[in-house]
CSV table of C-alpha atoms and ligand atoms in Angstrom, one decimal:
chain,number,residue,atom,x,y,z
A,1,UNK,CA,232.2,157.3,2.3
A,2,UNK,CA,234.2,155.7,-0.4
A,3,UNK,CA,237.9,154.9,-0.2
A,4,UNK,CA,238.5,156.2,-3.7
A,5,UNK,CA,237.8,159.7,-2.6
A,6,UNK,CA,241.2,159.7,-0.9
A,7,UNK,CA,244.1,160.3,-3.2
A,8,UNK,CA,247.5,158.8,-2.7
A,9,UNK,CA,250.0,160.6,-0.6
A,10,UNK,CA,253.2,159.9,-2.4
A,11,UNK,CA,256.3,159.1,-0.4
A,12,UNK,CA,258.9,161.9,-0.9
A,13,UNK,CA,260.8,160.8,2.1
A,14,UNK,CA,264.4,159.9,1.4
A,15,UNK,CA,266.4,157.6,3.7
A,16,UNK,CA,268.0,159.2,6.7
A,17,UNK,CA,271.4,158.6,5.1
A,18,UNK,CA,270.4,160.9,2.2
A,19,UNK,CA,269.4,163.7,4.5
A,20,UNK,CA,271.6,166.2,6.3
A,21,UNK,CA,275.0,167.6,5.3
A,22,UNK,CA,278.5,166.5,6.5
A,23,UNK,CA,279.4,168.2,9.8
A,24,UNK,CA,275.9,168.8,10.9
A,25,UNK,CA,275.1,167.6,14.4
A,26,UNK,CA,272.1,167.2,16.7
A,27,UNK,CA,273.7,167.6,20.0
A,28,UNK,CA,277.2,168.7,21.1
A,29,UNK,CA,278.9,167.8,24.3
A,30,UNK,CA,280.4,170.6,26.3
A,31,UNK,CA,284.1,171.1,26.5
A,32,UNK,CA,285.9,168.6,28.6
A,33,UNK,CA,286.4,169.9,32.2
A,34,UNK,CA,288.5,166.9,33.3
A,35,UNK,CA,292.0,165.8,32.1
A,36,UNK,CA,291.8,164.1,28.7
A,37,UNK,CA,293.1,160.5,28.5
A,38,UNK,CA,294.6,158.9,25.4
A,39,UNK,CA,292.1,156.2,24.4
A,40,UNK,CA,294.9,154.1,22.9
A,41,UNK,CA,296.7,154.1,26.2
A,42,UNK,CA,293.6,153.2,28.2
A,43,UNK,CA,292.0,150.8,25.9
A,44,UNK,CA,295.0,149.5,23.9
A,45,UNK,CA,295.7,150.8,20.4
A,46,UNK,CA,294.1,147.8,18.7
A,47,UNK,CA,290.8,148.6,20.3
A,48,UNK,CA,290.6,152.2,19.1
A,49,UNK,CA,288.9,152.9,15.8
A,50,UNK,CA,290.8,154.8,13.1
A,51,UNK,CA,287.8,156.8,11.7
A,52,UNK,CA,284.6,158.0,13.3
A,53,UNK,CA,281.4,155.9,12.7
A,54,UNK,CA,279.8,156.4,9.3
A,55,UNK,CA,276.5,157.7,10.4
A,56,UNK,CA,274.4,160.5,8.9
A,57,UNK,CA,275.0,164.1,9.9
A,58,UNK,CA,271.6,165.7,10.9
A,59,UNK,CA,270.4,168.4,13.1
A,60,UNK,CA,267.9,167.4,15.8
A,61,UNK,CA,264.8,168.9,14.0
A,62,UNK,CA,265.8,167.2,10.8
A,63,UNK,CA,266.0,163.8,12.6
A,64,UNK,CA,262.7,164.4,14.4
A,65,UNK,CA,260.9,165.5,11.3
A,66,UNK,CA,262.2,162.6,9.3
A,67,UNK,CA,260.8,160.0,11.8
A,68,UNK,CA,257.6,161.9,12.3
A,69,UNK,CA,256.9,161.9,8.6
A,70,UNK,CA,257.7,158.2,8.4
A,71,UNK,CA,255.4,157.5,11.4
A,72,UNK,CA,252.6,159.4,9.6
A,73,UNK,CA,252.9,157.1,6.6
A,74,UNK,CA,252.3,154.1,8.8
A,75,UNK,CA,249.1,152.7,10.3
A,76,UNK,CA,249.2,152.1,14.0
A,77,UNK,CA,246.7,151.5,16.8
A,78,UNK,CA,247.0,155.2,18.0
A,79,UNK,CA,245.9,156.2,14.5
A,80,UNK,CA,243.0,153.9,13.8
A,81,UNK,CA,241.2,150.5,14.0
A,82,UNK,CA,243.5,147.5,13.9
A,83,UNK,CA,241.4,144.3,13.9
A,84,UNK,CA,244.4,141.9,13.5
A,85,UNK,CA,243.0,138.6,14.7
A,86,UNK,CA,245.1,136.5,17.1
A,87,UNK,CA,247.5,139.5,17.6
A,88,UNK,CA,245.2,141.5,20.0
A,89,UNK,CA,246.1,145.0,18.8
A,90,UNK,CA,244.3,146.7,21.7
A,91,UNK,CA,244.9,150.3,22.6
A,92,UNK,CA,247.8,150.5,25.1
A,93,UNK,CA,247.0,153.1,27.9
A,94,UNK,CA,249.7,155.7,28.1
A,95,UNK,CA,249.9,155.4,31.9
A,96,UNK,CA,251.7,152.1,31.4
A,97,UNK,CA,254.4,153.9,29.5
A,98,UNK,CA,254.8,156.5,32.2
A,99,UNK,CA,255.3,153.7,34.8
A,100,UNK,CA,257.8,151.9,32.6
A,101,UNK,CA,259.7,155.2,32.0
A,102,UNK,CA,260.4,155.8,35.7
A,103,UNK,CA,264.1,156.2,36.1
A,104,UNK,CA,264.2,153.6,38.9
A,105,UNK,CA,263.2,151.0,36.3
A,106,UNK,CA,265.0,152.3,33.2
A,107,UNK,CA,268.3,153.0,34.9
A,108,UNK,CA,268.5,149.8,36.8
A,109,UNK,CA,271.5,147.7,35.9
A,110,UNK,CA,270.6,144.1,35.0
A,111,UNK,CA,273.4,142.8,37.3
A,112,UNK,CA,272.4,145.1,40.3
A,113,UNK,CA,272.6,143.4,43.6
A,114,UNK,CA,269.4,142.2,45.2
A,115,UNK,CA,269.6,144.8,48.0
A,116,UNK,CA,269.7,147.6,45.3
A,117,UNK,CA,266.6,146.4,43.4
A,118,UNK,CA,264.1,145.3,46.0
A,119,UNK,CA,261.3,147.4,44.4
A,120,UNK,CA,261.8,145.8,41.0
A,121,UNK,CA,262.0,142.3,42.5
A,122,UNK,CA,258.9,142.9,44.4
A,123,UNK,CA,257.1,144.0,41.2
A,124,UNK,CA,258.2,140.8,39.4
A,125,UNK,CA,257.1,138.7,42.4
A,126,UNK,CA,253.7,140.4,42.6
A,127,UNK,CA,253.1,140.3,38.9
A,128,UNK,CA,253.8,136.5,38.9
A,129,UNK,CA,251.3,136.2,41.8
A,130,UNK,CA,248.7,138.2,39.9
A,131,UNK,CA,249.2,136.0,36.8
A,132,UNK,CA,248.7,132.9,39.1
A,133,UNK,CA,245.5,134.4,40.4
A,134,UNK,CA,244.2,135.3,36.9
A,135,UNK,CA,245.1,131.8,35.5
A,136,UNK,CA,244.6,129.4,38.4
A,137,UNK,CA,248.3,128.3,38.1
A,138,UNK,CA,250.6,127.9,41.1
A,139,UNK,CA,253.9,129.4,39.8
A,140,UNK,CA,254.9,131.7,37.0
A,141,UNK,CA,258.2,132.6,35.4
A,142,UNK,CA,258.5,136.0,33.6
A,143,UNK,CA,261.7,135.0,31.8
A,144,UNK,CA,260.6,134.1,28.2
A,145,UNK,CA,260.7,137.2,26.0
A,146,UNK,CA,257.7,136.2,23.7
A,147,UNK,CA,254.8,133.9,23.3
A,148,UNK,CA,256.7,131.4,21.1
A,149,UNK,CA,259.6,131.4,23.6
A,150,UNK,CA,257.0,130.7,26.3
A,151,UNK,CA,255.8,127.7,24.4
A,152,UNK,CA,259.3,126.4,24.0
A,153,UNK,CA,259.9,126.9,27.7
A,154,UNK,CA,256.6,125.1,28.5
A,155,UNK,CA,257.6,122.2,26.2
A,156,UNK,CA,261.0,121.9,27.8
A,157,UNK,CA,259.2,121.8,31.2
A,158,UNK,CA,257.0,119.0,29.9
A,159,UNK,CA,260.1,117.1,28.7
A,160,UNK,CA,261.9,117.6,32.1
A,161,UNK,CA,258.7,116.3,33.9
A,162,UNK,CA,258.5,113.1,31.8
A,163,UNK,CA,262.3,112.6,31.8
A,164,UNK,CA,262.2,112.7,35.7
A,165,UNK,CA,259.7,109.9,35.5
A,166,UNK,CA,262.0,107.8,33.3
A,167,UNK,CA,260.8,108.5,29.7
A,168,UNK,CA,260.6,111.9,28.0
A,169,UNK,CA,258.0,110.3,25.6
A,170,UNK,CA,258.0,111.2,21.9
A,171,UNK,CA,255.0,113.1,20.7
A,172,UNK,CA,252.8,116.1,21.3
A,173,UNK,CA,249.3,116.5,19.8
A,174,UNK,CA,248.2,119.7,18.2
A,175,UNK,CA,244.8,120.5,16.5
A,176,UNK,CA,244.9,121.7,12.9
A,177,UNK,CA,243.7,125.1,13.9
A,178,UNK,CA,246.8,125.7,16.1
A,179,UNK,CA,249.0,128.8,15.8
A,180,UNK,CA,252.1,127.9,13.7
A,181,UNK,CA,254.4,128.5,16.7
A,182,UNK,CA,252.9,125.4,18.5
A,183,UNK,CA,254.3,122.8,16.1
A,184,UNK,CA,257.5,124.8,15.8
A,185,UNK,CA,258.0,124.9,19.6
A,186,UNK,CA,257.3,121.2,20.3
A,187,UNK,CA,259.6,120.3,17.4
A,188,UNK,CA,262.4,122.4,18.9
A,189,UNK,CA,261.9,120.7,22.2
A,190,UNK,CA,262.6,117.4,20.5
A,191,UNK,CA,259.0,116.1,20.0
A,192,UNK,CA,257.1,114.9,17.0
A,193,UNK,CA,253.9,116.8,16.1
A,194,UNK,CA,250.7,114.7,15.8
A,195,UNK,CA,248.1,116.8,14.1
A,196,UNK,CA,244.4,116.1,14.7
A,197,UNK,CA,241.6,117.3,12.4
A,198,UNK,CA,238.9,119.6,13.9
A,199,UNK,CA,235.2,118.6,13.7
A,200,UNK,CA,232.6,120.5,11.6
A,201,UNK,CA,232.2,123.1,14.2
A,202,UNK,CA,235.9,123.8,14.4
A,203,UNK,CA,236.4,122.1,17.7
A,204,UNK,CA,238.8,119.2,18.7
A,205,UNK,CA,237.2,115.9,17.7
A,206,UNK,CA,237.4,113.7,20.8
A,207,UNK,CA,237.0,110.5,18.7
A,208,UNK,CA,240.0,111.6,16.6
A,209,UNK,CA,241.9,112.4,19.8
A,210,UNK,CA,241.3,109.0,21.3
A,211,UNK,CA,242.8,107.3,18.2
A,212,UNK,CA,246.1,109.1,18.6
A,213,UNK,CA,246.6,109.3,22.3
A,214,UNK,CA,248.9,106.6,23.9
A,215,UNK,CA,251.8,106.1,26.3
A,216,UNK,CA,254.1,108.1,24.0
A,217,UNK,CA,251.9,111.2,24.3
A,218,UNK,CA,253.9,113.8,26.2
A,219,UNK,CA,251.3,116.5,26.0
A,220,UNK,CA,248.5,118.2,23.9
A,221,UNK,CA,248.7,121.9,23.1
A,222,UNK,CA,245.3,123.6,23.1
A,223,UNK,CA,244.3,127.1,22.3
A,224,UNK,CA,241.1,127.9,24.1
A,225,UNK,CA,239.1,129.7,22.8
A,226,UNK,CA,240.8,128.4,19.7
A,227,UNK,CA,242.0,130.4,16.7
A,228,UNK,CA,238.5,130.2,15.2
A,229,UNK,CA,237.2,132.1,18.2
A,230,UNK,CA,235.4,129.0,19.3
A,231,UNK,CA,235.4,127.7,22.8
A,232,UNK,CA,236.4,124.1,23.2
A,233,UNK,CA,233.2,122.8,25.0
A,234,UNK,CA,234.6,119.3,25.5
A,235,UNK,CA,237.6,120.5,27.3
A,236,UNK,CA,237.1,118.4,30.4
A,237,UNK,CA,236.8,115.2,28.3
A,238,UNK,CA,239.9,116.2,26.3
A,239,UNK,CA,241.9,116.8,29.5
A,240,UNK,CA,240.7,113.5,30.9
A,241,UNK,CA,241.7,111.5,27.8
A,242,UNK,CA,245.3,113.0,27.9
A,243,UNK,CA,245.7,112.8,31.7
A,244,UNK,CA,244.5,109.2,31.4
A,245,UNK,CA,247.8,108.2,29.7
A,246,UNK,CA,249.9,110.3,32.0
A,247,UNK,CA,250.2,113.1,29.4
A,248,UNK,CA,250.2,116.9,30.2
A,249,UNK,CA,247.8,119.5,28.9
A,250,UNK,CA,249.4,122.7,27.6
A,251,UNK,CA,247.3,125.9,27.1
A,252,UNK,CA,248.3,128.4,24.5
A,253,UNK,CA,247.1,131.5,26.5
A,254,UNK,CA,248.5,134.1,24.0
A,255,UNK,CA,245.0,135.4,23.6
A,256,UNK,CA,243.6,135.5,27.2
A,257,UNK,CA,241.3,138.4,26.3
A,258,UNK,CA,238.2,136.2,26.3
A,259,UNK,CA,238.8,134.6,29.6
A,260,UNK,CA,240.0,137.3,32.0
A,261,UNK,CA,238.1,137.1,35.2
A,262,UNK,CA,235.6,134.6,33.8
A,263,UNK,CA,237.5,131.3,33.3
A,264,UNK,CA,240.8,130.2,34.9
A,265,UNK,CA,242.7,127.6,32.8
A,266,UNK,CA,244.2,126.1,36.0
A,267,UNK,CA,240.7,125.3,37.3
A,268,UNK,CA,239.7,123.5,34.2
A,269,UNK,CA,242.7,121.2,34.5
A,270,UNK,CA,245.5,122.7,32.3
A,271,UNK,CA,249.0,121.9,33.7
A,272,UNK,CA,251.1,124.5,31.9
A,273,UNK,CA,250.4,127.6,29.9
A,274,UNK,CA,251.9,130.8,28.5
A,275,UNK,CA,250.6,134.3,28.6
A,276,UNK,CA,251.4,137.1,26.1
A,277,UNK,CA,251.8,140.2,28.2
A,278,UNK,CA,252.1,142.2,25.0
A,279,UNK,CA,248.7,141.0,23.7
A,280,UNK,CA,246.4,140.6,26.7
A,281,UNK,CA,248.1,143.0,29.1
A,282,UNK,CA,248.5,145.9,26.7
A,283,UNK,CA,252.1,146.5,25.9
A,284,UNK,CA,252.8,147.8,22.4
A,285,UNK,CA,254.2,145.0,20.2
A,286,UNK,CA,255.0,144.1,16.6
A,287,UNK,CA,256.8,147.2,15.3
A,288,UNK,CA,255.9,148.9,18.6
A,289,UNK,CA,258.1,147.1,21.1
A,290,UNK,CA,259.4,143.9,22.6
A,291,UNK,CA,257.2,141.2,24.1
A,292,UNK,CA,257.0,139.0,27.2
A,293,UNK,CA,255.7,135.4,27.3
A,294,UNK,CA,255.5,134.3,31.0
A,295,UNK,CA,254.8,130.6,31.7
A,296,UNK,CA,252.5,129.4,34.4
A,297,UNK,CA,252.6,125.8,35.8
A,298,UNK,CA,250.8,123.7,38.4
A,299,UNK,CA,252.8,122.9,41.6
A,300,UNK,CA,254.0,119.5,40.3
A,301,UNK,CA,255.8,121.3,37.4
A,302,UNK,CA,257.2,124.2,39.5
A,303,UNK,CA,260.6,122.6,40.1
A,304,UNK,CA,261.4,122.6,36.4
A,305,UNK,CA,260.8,126.4,35.9
A,306,UNK,CA,263.7,128.3,34.5
A,307,UNK,CA,266.0,129.8,37.1
A,308,UNK,CA,266.4,132.2,38.9
A,309,UNK,CA,262.9,132.1,40.4
A,310,UNK,CA,262.0,135.4,42.2
A,311,UNK,CA,261.2,134.4,45.8
A,312,UNK,CA,260.0,136.2,48.9
A,313,UNK,CA,261.2,135.3,52.3
A,314,UNK,CA,259.7,137.4,55.1
A,315,UNK,CA,262.2,135.9,57.6
A,316,UNK,CA,265.0,137.7,55.8
A,317,UNK,CA,266.1,141.2,56.9
A,318,UNK,CA,264.3,144.2,55.4
A,319,UNK,CA,266.0,145.1,52.1
A,320,UNK,CA,266.7,141.4,51.3
A,321,UNK,CA,263.2,140.0,51.4
A,322,UNK,CA,262.9,139.5,47.7
A,323,UNK,CA,265.7,137.5,46.2
A,324,UNK,CA,266.8,135.4,43.2
A,325,UNK,CA,266.6,131.7,43.9
A,326,UNK,CA,269.2,129.9,41.8
A,327,UNK,CA,269.1,126.7,43.9
A,328,UNK,CA,266.8,124.8,41.6
A,329,UNK,CA,268.5,121.5,40.8
A,330,UNK,CA,265.7,120.3,38.5
A,331,UNK,CA,265.3,123.6,36.6
A,332,UNK,CA,265.5,123.5,32.8
A,333,UNK,CA,268.0,126.4,33.1
A,334,UNK,CA,267.8,129.9,31.7
A,335,UNK,CA,265.8,130.7,28.6
A,336,UNK,CA,266.7,134.3,28.3
A,337,UNK,CA,269.6,136.6,29.2
A,338,UNK,CA,269.0,138.3,32.5
A,339,UNK,CA,265.4,138.0,33.7
A,340,UNK,CA,263.2,138.6,30.7
A,341,UNK,CA,261.9,141.8,29.2
A,342,UNK,CA,261.5,143.6,32.5
A,343,UNK,CA,259.9,146.9,31.2
A,344,UNK,CA,257.1,144.9,29.5
A,345,UNK,CA,256.4,143.3,32.9
A,346,UNK,CA,256.2,146.8,34.4
A,347,UNK,CA,253.6,147.8,31.8
A,348,UNK,CA,251.5,144.7,32.4
A,349,UNK,CA,251.7,145.3,36.2
A,350,UNK,CA,250.5,148.8,35.8
A,351,UNK,CA,247.7,147.6,33.5
A,352,UNK,CA,246.5,144.9,36.0
A,353,UNK,CA,246.6,147.2,39.0
A,354,UNK,CA,244.9,150.1,37.2
A,355,UNK,CA,242.0,147.8,36.2
A,356,UNK,CA,241.7,145.5,39.2
A,357,UNK,CA,239.7,142.3,39.2
A,358,UNK,CA,236.4,143.9,38.1
A,359,UNK,CA,238.1,145.9,35.4
A,360,UNK,CA,239.8,142.8,34.0
A,361,UNK,CA,236.5,140.9,33.8
A,362,UNK,CA,235.0,143.9,32.0
A,363,UNK,CA,237.8,143.7,29.5
A,364,UNK,CA,236.8,140.1,28.6
A,365,UNK,CA,233.1,140.9,28.6
A,366,UNK,CA,233.6,143.9,26.3
A,367,UNK,CA,236.0,142.0,24.0
A,368,UNK,CA,233.3,139.3,23.6
A,369,UNK,CA,230.5,141.7,23.1
A,370,UNK,CA,232.5,143.7,20.5
A,371,UNK,CA,233.4,140.6,18.5
A,372,UNK,CA,229.9,139.2,18.6
A,373,UNK,CA,228.4,142.6,17.6
A,374,UNK,CA,230.7,142.7,14.5
A,375,UNK,CA,230.2,139.1,13.6
A,376,UNK,CA,226.4,139.7,13.7
A,377,UNK,CA,226.8,142.8,11.5
A,378,UNK,CA,228.9,140.9,8.9
A,379,UNK,CA,227.6,137.3,8.8
A,380,UNK,CA,225.1,138.0,6.0
A,381,UNK,CA,227.7,139.7,3.8
A,382,UNK,CA,230.6,137.1,4.2
A,383,UNK,CA,230.6,133.4,4.8
A,384,UNK,CA,231.0,132.4,8.4
A,385,UNK,CA,232.1,128.7,8.3
A,386,UNK,CA,232.4,128.1,12.1
A,387,UNK,CA,230.6,129.0,15.2
A,388,UNK,CA,227.4,130.6,16.2
A,389,UNK,CA,228.5,132.9,19.0
A,390,UNK,CA,232.1,133.7,19.0
A,391,UNK,CA,234.6,134.5,21.7
A,392,UNK,CA,237.0,137.5,21.4
A,393,UNK,CA,237.5,137.0,17.6
A,394,UNK,CA,235.9,135.4,14.6
A,395,UNK,CA,236.9,134.1,11.2
A,396,UNK,CA,235.0,135.0,8.1
A,397,UNK,CA,235.7,133.5,4.7
A,398,UNK,CA,235.9,135.4,1.4
A,399,UNK,CA,234.8,132.3,-0.6
A,400,UNK,CA,231.7,134.1,-1.8
A,401,UNK,CA,233.7,137.1,-3.0
A,402,UNK,CA,236.3,134.8,-4.6
A,403,UNK,CA,233.6,133.7,-7.1
A,404,UNK,CA,233.9,137.2,-8.5
A,405,UNK,CA,237.7,137.0,-8.5
A,406,UNK,CA,238.2,138.9,-5.2
A,407,UNK,CA,240.5,137.2,-2.7
A,408,UNK,CA,240.9,137.7,1.0
A,409,UNK,CA,244.2,139.5,0.2
A,410,UNK,CA,242.3,141.9,-2.0
A,411,UNK,CA,239.8,142.7,0.7
A,412,UNK,CA,242.6,143.2,3.2
A,413,UNK,CA,244.3,145.7,0.8
A,414,UNK,CA,241.1,147.5,0.0
A,415,UNK,CA,240.5,148.1,3.7
A,416,UNK,CA,243.6,150.2,3.8
A,417,UNK,CA,242.0,152.7,1.4
A,418,UNK,CA,239.4,153.3,4.2
A,419,UNK,CA,242.0,153.9,6.9
A,420,UNK,CA,241.5,150.5,8.6
A,421,UNK,CA,244.3,148.0,9.2
A,422,UNK,CA,243.8,144.7,7.5
A,423,UNK,CA,242.6,141.7,9.6
A,424,UNK,CA,244.8,138.6,9.8
A,425,UNK,CA,244.3,136.7,6.5
A,426,UNK,CA,244.8,133.1,5.5
A,427,UNK,CA,245.0,132.0,9.1
A,428,UNK,CA,243.8,129.7,10.6
A,429,UNK,CA,244.7,127.4,7.7
A,430,UNK,CA,241.6,125.3,7.9
A,431,UNK,CA,239.4,128.2,6.7
A,432,UNK,CA,239.6,129.0,2.9
A,433,UNK,CA,240.2,132.7,2.2
A,434,UNK,CA,240.2,133.4,6.0
A,435,UNK,CA,239.7,136.9,7.4
A,436,UNK,CA,240.4,136.7,11.1
A,437,UNK,CA,238.9,139.7,12.9
A,438,UNK,CA,239.5,140.7,16.5
A,439,UNK,CA,238.1,144.1,17.4
A,440,UNK,CA,239.3,144.1,21.1
A,441,UNK,CA,237.5,145.8,24.0
A,442,UNK,CA,239.1,149.2,23.4
A,443,UNK,CA,237.0,150.1,20.4
A,444,UNK,CA,233.9,152.3,20.5
A,445,UNK,CA,230.6,151.3,19.0
A,446,UNK,CA,231.2,154.0,16.3
A,447,UNK,CA,234.5,152.5,15.2
A,448,UNK,CA,232.9,149.0,15.0
A,449,UNK,CA,230.0,150.5,13.0
A,450,UNK,CA,232.4,152.2,10.7
A,451,UNK,CA,234.3,149.0,10.1
A,452,UNK,CA,231.1,147.1,9.4
A,453,UNK,CA,230.0,149.7,6.9
A,454,UNK,CA,233.4,149.5,5.1
A,455,UNK,CA,233.3,145.7,5.0
A,456,UNK,CA,229.8,145.8,3.5
A,457,UNK,CA,230.9,148.4,0.9
A,458,UNK,CA,233.8,146.1,-0.1
A,459,UNK,CA,231.4,143.1,-0.3
A,460,UNK,CA,229.2,145.2,-2.7
A,461,UNK,CA,232.2,146.4,-4.7
A,462,UNK,CA,233.4,142.8,-5.0
A,463,UNK,CA,230.2,142.0,-7.0
A,464,UNK,CA,229.7,145.2,-8.9
A,465,UNK,CA,233.3,146.4,-9.5
A,466,UNK,CA,235.8,143.7,-8.5
A,467,UNK,CA,238.6,145.5,-10.3
A,468,UNK,CA,238.5,148.3,-7.7
A,469,UNK,CA,239.1,145.8,-4.9
A,470,UNK,CA,241.7,143.8,-6.9
A,471,UNK,CA,243.6,147.0,-7.7
A,472,UNK,CA,243.6,148.3,-4.1
A,473,UNK,CA,245.1,150.1,-2.2
A,474,UNK,CA,245.1,153.3,-4.1
A,475,UNK,CA,245.1,155.8,-1.2
A,476,UNK,CA,248.1,154.6,0.7
A,477,UNK,CA,251.7,155.9,0.1
A,478,UNK,CA,252.6,152.8,-1.7
A,479,UNK,CA,250.4,150.2,-3.3
A,480,UNK,CA,251.2,146.5,-3.3
A,481,UNK,CA,254.7,145.7,-2.6
A,482,UNK,CA,256.6,142.5,-3.4
A,483,UNK,CA,256.5,141.1,0.1
A,484,UNK,CA,259.4,138.7,-0.3
A,485,UNK,CA,261.8,141.0,-2.2
A,486,UNK,CA,263.1,143.0,0.8
A,487,UNK,CA,264.2,139.8,2.4
A,488,UNK,CA,265.5,138.1,-0.7
A,489,UNK,CA,267.2,141.1,-2.2
A,490,UNK,CA,268.4,143.0,0.7
A,491,UNK,CA,270.3,146.2,-0.1
A,492,UNK,CA,271.7,148.0,2.9
A,493,UNK,CA,274.3,150.1,1.0
A,494,UNK,CA,273.8,153.8,0.8
A,495,UNK,CA,275.4,156.9,-0.6
A,496,UNK,CA,275.6,160.1,1.3
A,497,UNK,CA,273.9,162.8,-0.6
A,498,UNK,CA,276.3,165.5,-1.8
A,499,UNK,CA,279.2,163.4,-0.5
B,1,PLP,C1,250.8,135.5,19.0
B,1,PLP,C2,250.5,134.1,19.3
B,1,PLP,C3,251.5,133.2,19.6
B,1,PLP,C4,253.0,133.6,19.6
B,1,PLP,O1,253.3,134.8,20.3
B,1,PLP,P1,254.6,135.7,20.0
B,1,PLP,O2,254.8,136.6,21.1
B,1,PLP,O3,254.3,136.3,18.7
B,1,PLP,O4,255.8,134.7,19.8
B,1,PLP,C5,251.2,131.9,19.9
B,1,PLP,N1,249.9,131.5,19.9
B,1,PLP,C6,248.9,132.3,19.6
B,1,PLP,C7,247.5,131.7,19.6
B,1,PLP,C8,249.1,133.6,19.2
B,1,PLP,O5,248.1,134.4,18.9
């Protein structure tokens, strides 16, 4: 099994604008069987376009084949292993997609009256209750459309809470292992970030924490398990220190995979947290679809949640039980148009119901076992700077390989030659040449073994033949691209072929 046995499939795929011929069409509408109206008369002449849209002319099979060919050039979780740490690229069961495709959900108008969407309101209400049950929080909003947006929502709630007590305070503490969105979110909410250095084991240093905590501390943002895959064992002490000055404790729950059914952040003492439905609760994300970043809070913070809150009132007549509650004078307001990415919530709801409490706990157990199995298989071949046992992910360092001129980036690129997606690299920032690996619970032992063998092979190559790794990938449709150029030198002009 060597990657170099594969030869490069070259891209021969033109852009869709270069395909097809003028006048070709995928679908034609039948002749009109009602009286034709003059658009200029109905809409006003100024609102009617003079020429048709300049879009490519393709038959349906041409369009389908174009996108199928492009999809085959790409790596995705339905095609192979995708150990992208912190992003939780678990396999997404197709039954979730079936649920989200039900016409009652997809054809629902966002402004539909309450009495016309009781089923969907009931789903949102019950999903929020399930997330409360899973996390130990008292109330949840589904409005934020992503994890980062959930963090900002959480920080605005923190701000509203302190403001109501007379002083919004000025700073929020973040460990140096935090996801980059943490400092960005607290800054957007008007706070100053105070970074604290982790100890030798990659955990929050409580002595360092005591030095920076004071009456201006609005909150601390903690990821637990942290981005090194290490559980914060002093969590109760940390929470006590911050609560001691009246500060709040925020949990970045983007990666709840390790905790499901085992630990509830609300029970430990966290006041506010966000979830990433698109990571933990199996909705396709990244290039595959939109996200959802619900925020959970303890009862004291519930008045500040974004409105409308989906409420249930059994005293109301049937057909109006579930309703939008806009009467929230202390709310931070809306954080998203309409009510969030509803279909992502449908997928998460289907996922939670199909697994049930025991199944969710098994998700976490298998995620932990898979990560520890891989870590044990690789720790002799790569440096492992932090942690003995890991949680759902672990971080290796390619420092040893770098002595031979092979960087983490080269290893990531070489993996592509073996049909494996690269892990997250150069994050967390506190590990040199970081390779952050999260296998997830959905992988079989065979796929973990395959990945371990490939990683060992690359470690051997790095010593014996570093040029092979440095020159990778050679089996992918394109080799190394200039990653910044498409953004800096954007060219969206096109010419119709045979125009
Ligand atoms: C992914 C992630 C986020 C941000 O979530 P998005 O949905 O990408 O905005 C925040 N924190 C951690 C630890 C994450 O892994």
